Coordinates of C-alpha atoms in Angstrom, one line a residue:
M1 CA -44.5 3.0 73.6
L2 CA -48.1 2.3 73.9
D3 CA -49.7 2.8 77.3
V4 CA -51.1 -0.3 78.6
S5 CA -51.8 1.1 82.1
E6 CA -55.5 -0.1 81.7
E7 CA -54.2 -3.7 81.7
A8 CA -51.5 -3.7 84.0
P9 CA -49.9 -0.6 85.7
G10 CA -46.3 -0.4 85.3
T11 CA -46.1 -3.4 83.0
E12 CA -43.9 -2.7 79.9
L13 CA -44.9 -4.7 76.8
P14 CA -42.7 -7.3 75.1
P15 CA -41.3 -5.8 72.0
Y16 CA -43.2 -8.2 69.6
A17 CA -46.4 -7.1 71.4
E18 CA -45.7 -3.7 71.0
R19 CA -45.2 -4.1 67.2
V20 CA -48.5 -6.0 66.8
L21 CA -50.4 -3.4 68.7
E22 CA -49.0 -0.6 66.6
V23 CA -50.1 -2.2 63.7
T24 CA -53.4 -2.7 65.0
E25 CA -53.6 1.0 65.8
I26 CA -52.9 2.1 62.1
I27 CA -55.6 -0.3 60.5
P28 CA -58.2 2.3 59.2
A29 CA -61.7 2.4 60.6
G30 CA -63.8 0.0 58.6
R31 CA -61.1 -2.1 57.4
V32 CA -59.5 -5.4 59.1
M33 CA -56.5 -7.5 59.1
T34 CA -56.2 -11.1 59.8
Y35 CA -54.0 -12.3 62.7
G36 CA -51.8 -13.8 59.8
D37 CA -51.9 -10.6 57.9
V38 CA -50.4 -8.6 60.8
A39 CA -47.5 -11.4 61.3
E40 CA -47.0 -11.1 57.6
Y41 CA -46.9 -7.3 57.6
L42 CA -44.4 -7.4 60.7
G43 CA -42.4 -10.2 59.1
E44 CA -42.2 -12.2 62.2
G45 CA -44.4 -14.6 64.2
G46 CA -47.6 -16.1 63.0
P47 CA -51.3 -16.1 63.5
R48 CA -51.2 -17.8 67.0
Q49 CA -48.6 -15.3 68.2
V50 CA -50.5 -12.3 67.1
G51 CA -53.7 -13.8 68.6
R52 CA -51.8 -14.2 72.0
V53 CA -50.7 -10.8 71.9
M54 CA -54.4 -9.5 71.2
A55 CA -55.6 -11.7 73.8
L56 CA -53.2 -10.5 76.6
Y57 CA -52.6 -6.8 75.6
G58 CA -55.3 -5.8 73.0
A59 CA -57.9 -4.2 75.2
P60 CA -56.6 -0.6 74.8
V61 CA -56.4 -0.7 70.8
P62 CA -59.1 -1.3 68.1
W63 CA -59.0 -5.1 68.7
W64 CA -62.0 -5.7 66.5
R65 CA -60.0 -4.8 63.4
V66 CA -57.7 -7.9 63.8
I67 CA -59.9 -11.0 63.0
R68 CA -59.8 -14.8 62.1
A69 CA -59.1 -15.7 58.5
D70 CA -62.7 -16.9 58.1
G71 CA -64.2 -13.5 58.9
R72 CA -65.9 -14.9 62.0
L73 CA -66.5 -12.4 65.0
L74 CA -64.3 -13.1 68.1
P75 CA -66.1 -15.7 70.3
G76 CA -67.4 -14.1 73.5
H77 CA -67.1 -10.6 72.0
E78 CA -69.5 -10.8 68.9
L79 CA -72.0 -8.3 70.2
R80 CA -69.1 -5.7 70.9
A81 CA -67.3 -6.3 67.7
L82 CA -70.5 -6.2 65.6
E83 CA -71.3 -2.7 67.3
Q84 CA -67.9 -1.4 66.3
Y85 CA -68.1 -2.7 62.8
R86 CA -71.6 -1.0 62.4
V87 CA -70.2 2.2 63.6
E88 CA -67.3 2.0 61.3
G89 CA -69.0 0.8 58.3
T90 CA -67.0 -2.3 58.1
P91 CA -68.3 -4.5 55.2
L92 CA -70.3 -7.6 56.5
R93 CA -71.8 -10.5 55.1
E94 CA -74.7 -12.7 56.1
V95 CA -74.1 -16.6 56.3
A96 CA -76.9 -18.9 55.8
G97 CA -77.9 -20.8 59.0
Q98 CA -75.7 -18.4 61.2
H99 CA -77.2 -15.8 63.5
M100 CA -74.1 -13.6 63.2
P101 CA -72.7 -12.2 60.2
R102 CA -69.1 -12.4 59.2
V103 CA -66.7 -9.7 58.1
D104 CA -66.5 -9.6 54.4
L105 CA -62.8 -10.0 53.9
R106 CA -62.7 -9.5 50.3
R107 CA -64.0 -5.9 50.8
A108 CA -62.8 -5.0 54.2
R109 CA -59.2 -6.5 54.2
W110 CA -56.5 -3.9 54.4
D111 CA -53.1 -4.6 52.9
G112 CA -51.2 -2.0 55.2
R113 CA -50.7 0.3 52.4
P114 CA -51.8 4.0 52.9
E115 CA -55.2 4.7 51.6

């Protein structure tokens, strides 16, 4: 079981949340999965359910590796995510007229298979 003591001492994770966070932890550095990819990998739930888990319990895991399907950085956490992407070498792409890059899903997306 994952330790979520940073979030809420003594709180046990719901089983689905635990599975989502376990998947998040195995995504290799420099790679990403969308919320929908995680749900598909687990064979249950959907993007919204995965997003909810990440919002409530994702702080102790590499949350920046689970992203929106359009590659946009998580609103309100763009700078922290961008810093992590640069450290990990996650492929990014510039978008005309946008001040923040997006994750290049074509190159960064991980399918869950061992590398």
